Coordinates of C-alpha atoms in Angstrom, one line a residue:
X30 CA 0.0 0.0 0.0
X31 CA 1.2 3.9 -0.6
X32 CA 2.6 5.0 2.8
X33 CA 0.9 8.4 2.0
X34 CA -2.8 6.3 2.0
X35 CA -1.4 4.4 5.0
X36 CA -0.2 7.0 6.6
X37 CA -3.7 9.2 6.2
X38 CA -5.5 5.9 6.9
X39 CA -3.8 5.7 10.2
X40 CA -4.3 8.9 11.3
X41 CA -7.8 8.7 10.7
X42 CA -8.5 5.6 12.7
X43 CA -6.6 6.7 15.3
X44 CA -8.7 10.1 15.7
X45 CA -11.8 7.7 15.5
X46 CA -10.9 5.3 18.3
X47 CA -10.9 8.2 20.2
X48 CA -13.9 9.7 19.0
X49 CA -16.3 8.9 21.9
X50 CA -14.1 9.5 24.6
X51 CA -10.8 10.3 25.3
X52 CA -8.1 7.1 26.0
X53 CA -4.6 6.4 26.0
X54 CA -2.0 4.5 23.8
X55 CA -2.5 0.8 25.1
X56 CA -6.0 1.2 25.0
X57 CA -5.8 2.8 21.3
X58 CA -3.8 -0.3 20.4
X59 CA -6.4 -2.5 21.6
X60 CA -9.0 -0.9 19.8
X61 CA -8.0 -0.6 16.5
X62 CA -6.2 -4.4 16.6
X63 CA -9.2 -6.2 15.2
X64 CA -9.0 -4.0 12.3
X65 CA -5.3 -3.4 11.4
X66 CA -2.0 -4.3 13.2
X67 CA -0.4 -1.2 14.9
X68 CA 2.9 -1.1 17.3
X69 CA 3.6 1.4 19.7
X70 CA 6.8 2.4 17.6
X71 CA 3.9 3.4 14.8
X72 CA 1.4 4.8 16.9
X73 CA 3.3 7.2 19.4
X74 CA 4.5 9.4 16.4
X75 CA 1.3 9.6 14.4
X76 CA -0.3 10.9 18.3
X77 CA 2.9 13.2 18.5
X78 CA 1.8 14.7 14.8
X79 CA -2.0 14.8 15.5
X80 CA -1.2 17.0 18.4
X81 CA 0.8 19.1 16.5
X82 CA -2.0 19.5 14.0
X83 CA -4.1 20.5 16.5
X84 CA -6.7 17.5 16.3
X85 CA -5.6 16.0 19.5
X86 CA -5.1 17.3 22.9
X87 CA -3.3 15.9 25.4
X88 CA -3.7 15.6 29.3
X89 CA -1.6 13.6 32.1
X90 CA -3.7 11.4 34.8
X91 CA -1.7 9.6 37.9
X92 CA -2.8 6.1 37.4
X93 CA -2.1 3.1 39.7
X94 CA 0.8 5.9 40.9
X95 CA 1.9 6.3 37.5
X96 CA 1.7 8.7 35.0
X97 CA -0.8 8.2 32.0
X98 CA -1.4 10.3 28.7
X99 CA -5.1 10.6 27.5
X100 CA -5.7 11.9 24.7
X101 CA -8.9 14.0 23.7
X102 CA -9.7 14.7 20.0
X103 CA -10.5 17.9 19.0
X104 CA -12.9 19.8 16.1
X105 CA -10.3 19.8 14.3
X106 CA -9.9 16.3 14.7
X107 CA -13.6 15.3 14.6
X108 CA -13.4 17.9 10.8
X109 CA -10.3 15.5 9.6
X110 CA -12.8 12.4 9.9
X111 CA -15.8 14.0 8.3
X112 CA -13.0 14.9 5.3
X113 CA -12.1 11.5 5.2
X114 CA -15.7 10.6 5.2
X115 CA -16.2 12.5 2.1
X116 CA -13.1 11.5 0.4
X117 CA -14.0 8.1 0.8
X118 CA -16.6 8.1 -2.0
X119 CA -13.8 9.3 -4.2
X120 CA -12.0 6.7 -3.6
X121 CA -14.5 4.0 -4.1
X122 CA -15.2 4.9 -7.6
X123 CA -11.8 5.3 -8.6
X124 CA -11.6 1.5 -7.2
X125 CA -14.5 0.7 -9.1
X126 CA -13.1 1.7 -11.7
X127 CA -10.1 -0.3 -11.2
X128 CA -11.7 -3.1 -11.0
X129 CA -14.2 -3.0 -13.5
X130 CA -14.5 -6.6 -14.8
X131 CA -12.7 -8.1 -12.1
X132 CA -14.6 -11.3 -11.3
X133 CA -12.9 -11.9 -8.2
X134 CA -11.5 -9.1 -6.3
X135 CA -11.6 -9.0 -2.4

């Protein structure tokens, strides 16, 4: 796959597993592993560049006398999946259009 589409793909989900409430990177993780496979080493920087996009914010709780990150997403955040939303259709018919005549794509 492009690492550009990967690369937006990710961001998006990540934004959208944190849609409904704010959580933290384990818990991200866990949320989006049924759907794609995502490491720690992957995830931390695409949260580091949300924030600096402005679609995340980020907030420190003690837990269990440690220190966890939550992080919130913001309009801008919730805007970038409504985008991709939109985009989507695009991208459909251009994979329609691929695969026109393909008897048995997946």
């Amino acid at each position: 796959m492009d690492m550009q589409l990967k690369r937006g793909l990710l961001d998006v989900c990540v934004l959208a597993s944190i849609k409904d409430a704010p959580s933290y990177g384990y818990q991200i993780i866990k949320d989006i592993k049924p759907y794609m496979e995502l490491s720690e080493s992957t995830l931390y920087p695409i949260l580091r560049r949300l924030e600096s996009a402005d679609c995340l914010e980020v907030s420190t709780v003690e837990y269990n006398g440690r220190l966890r990150k939550y992080y919130k997403i913001t309009q801008k955040g919730i805007d970038r999946i409504n985008d991709f939303r939109e985009d989507w259709h695009e991208l459909l018919a251009v994979y329609r259009f691929i695969t026109k005549g393909d008897h048995d794509d997946d």
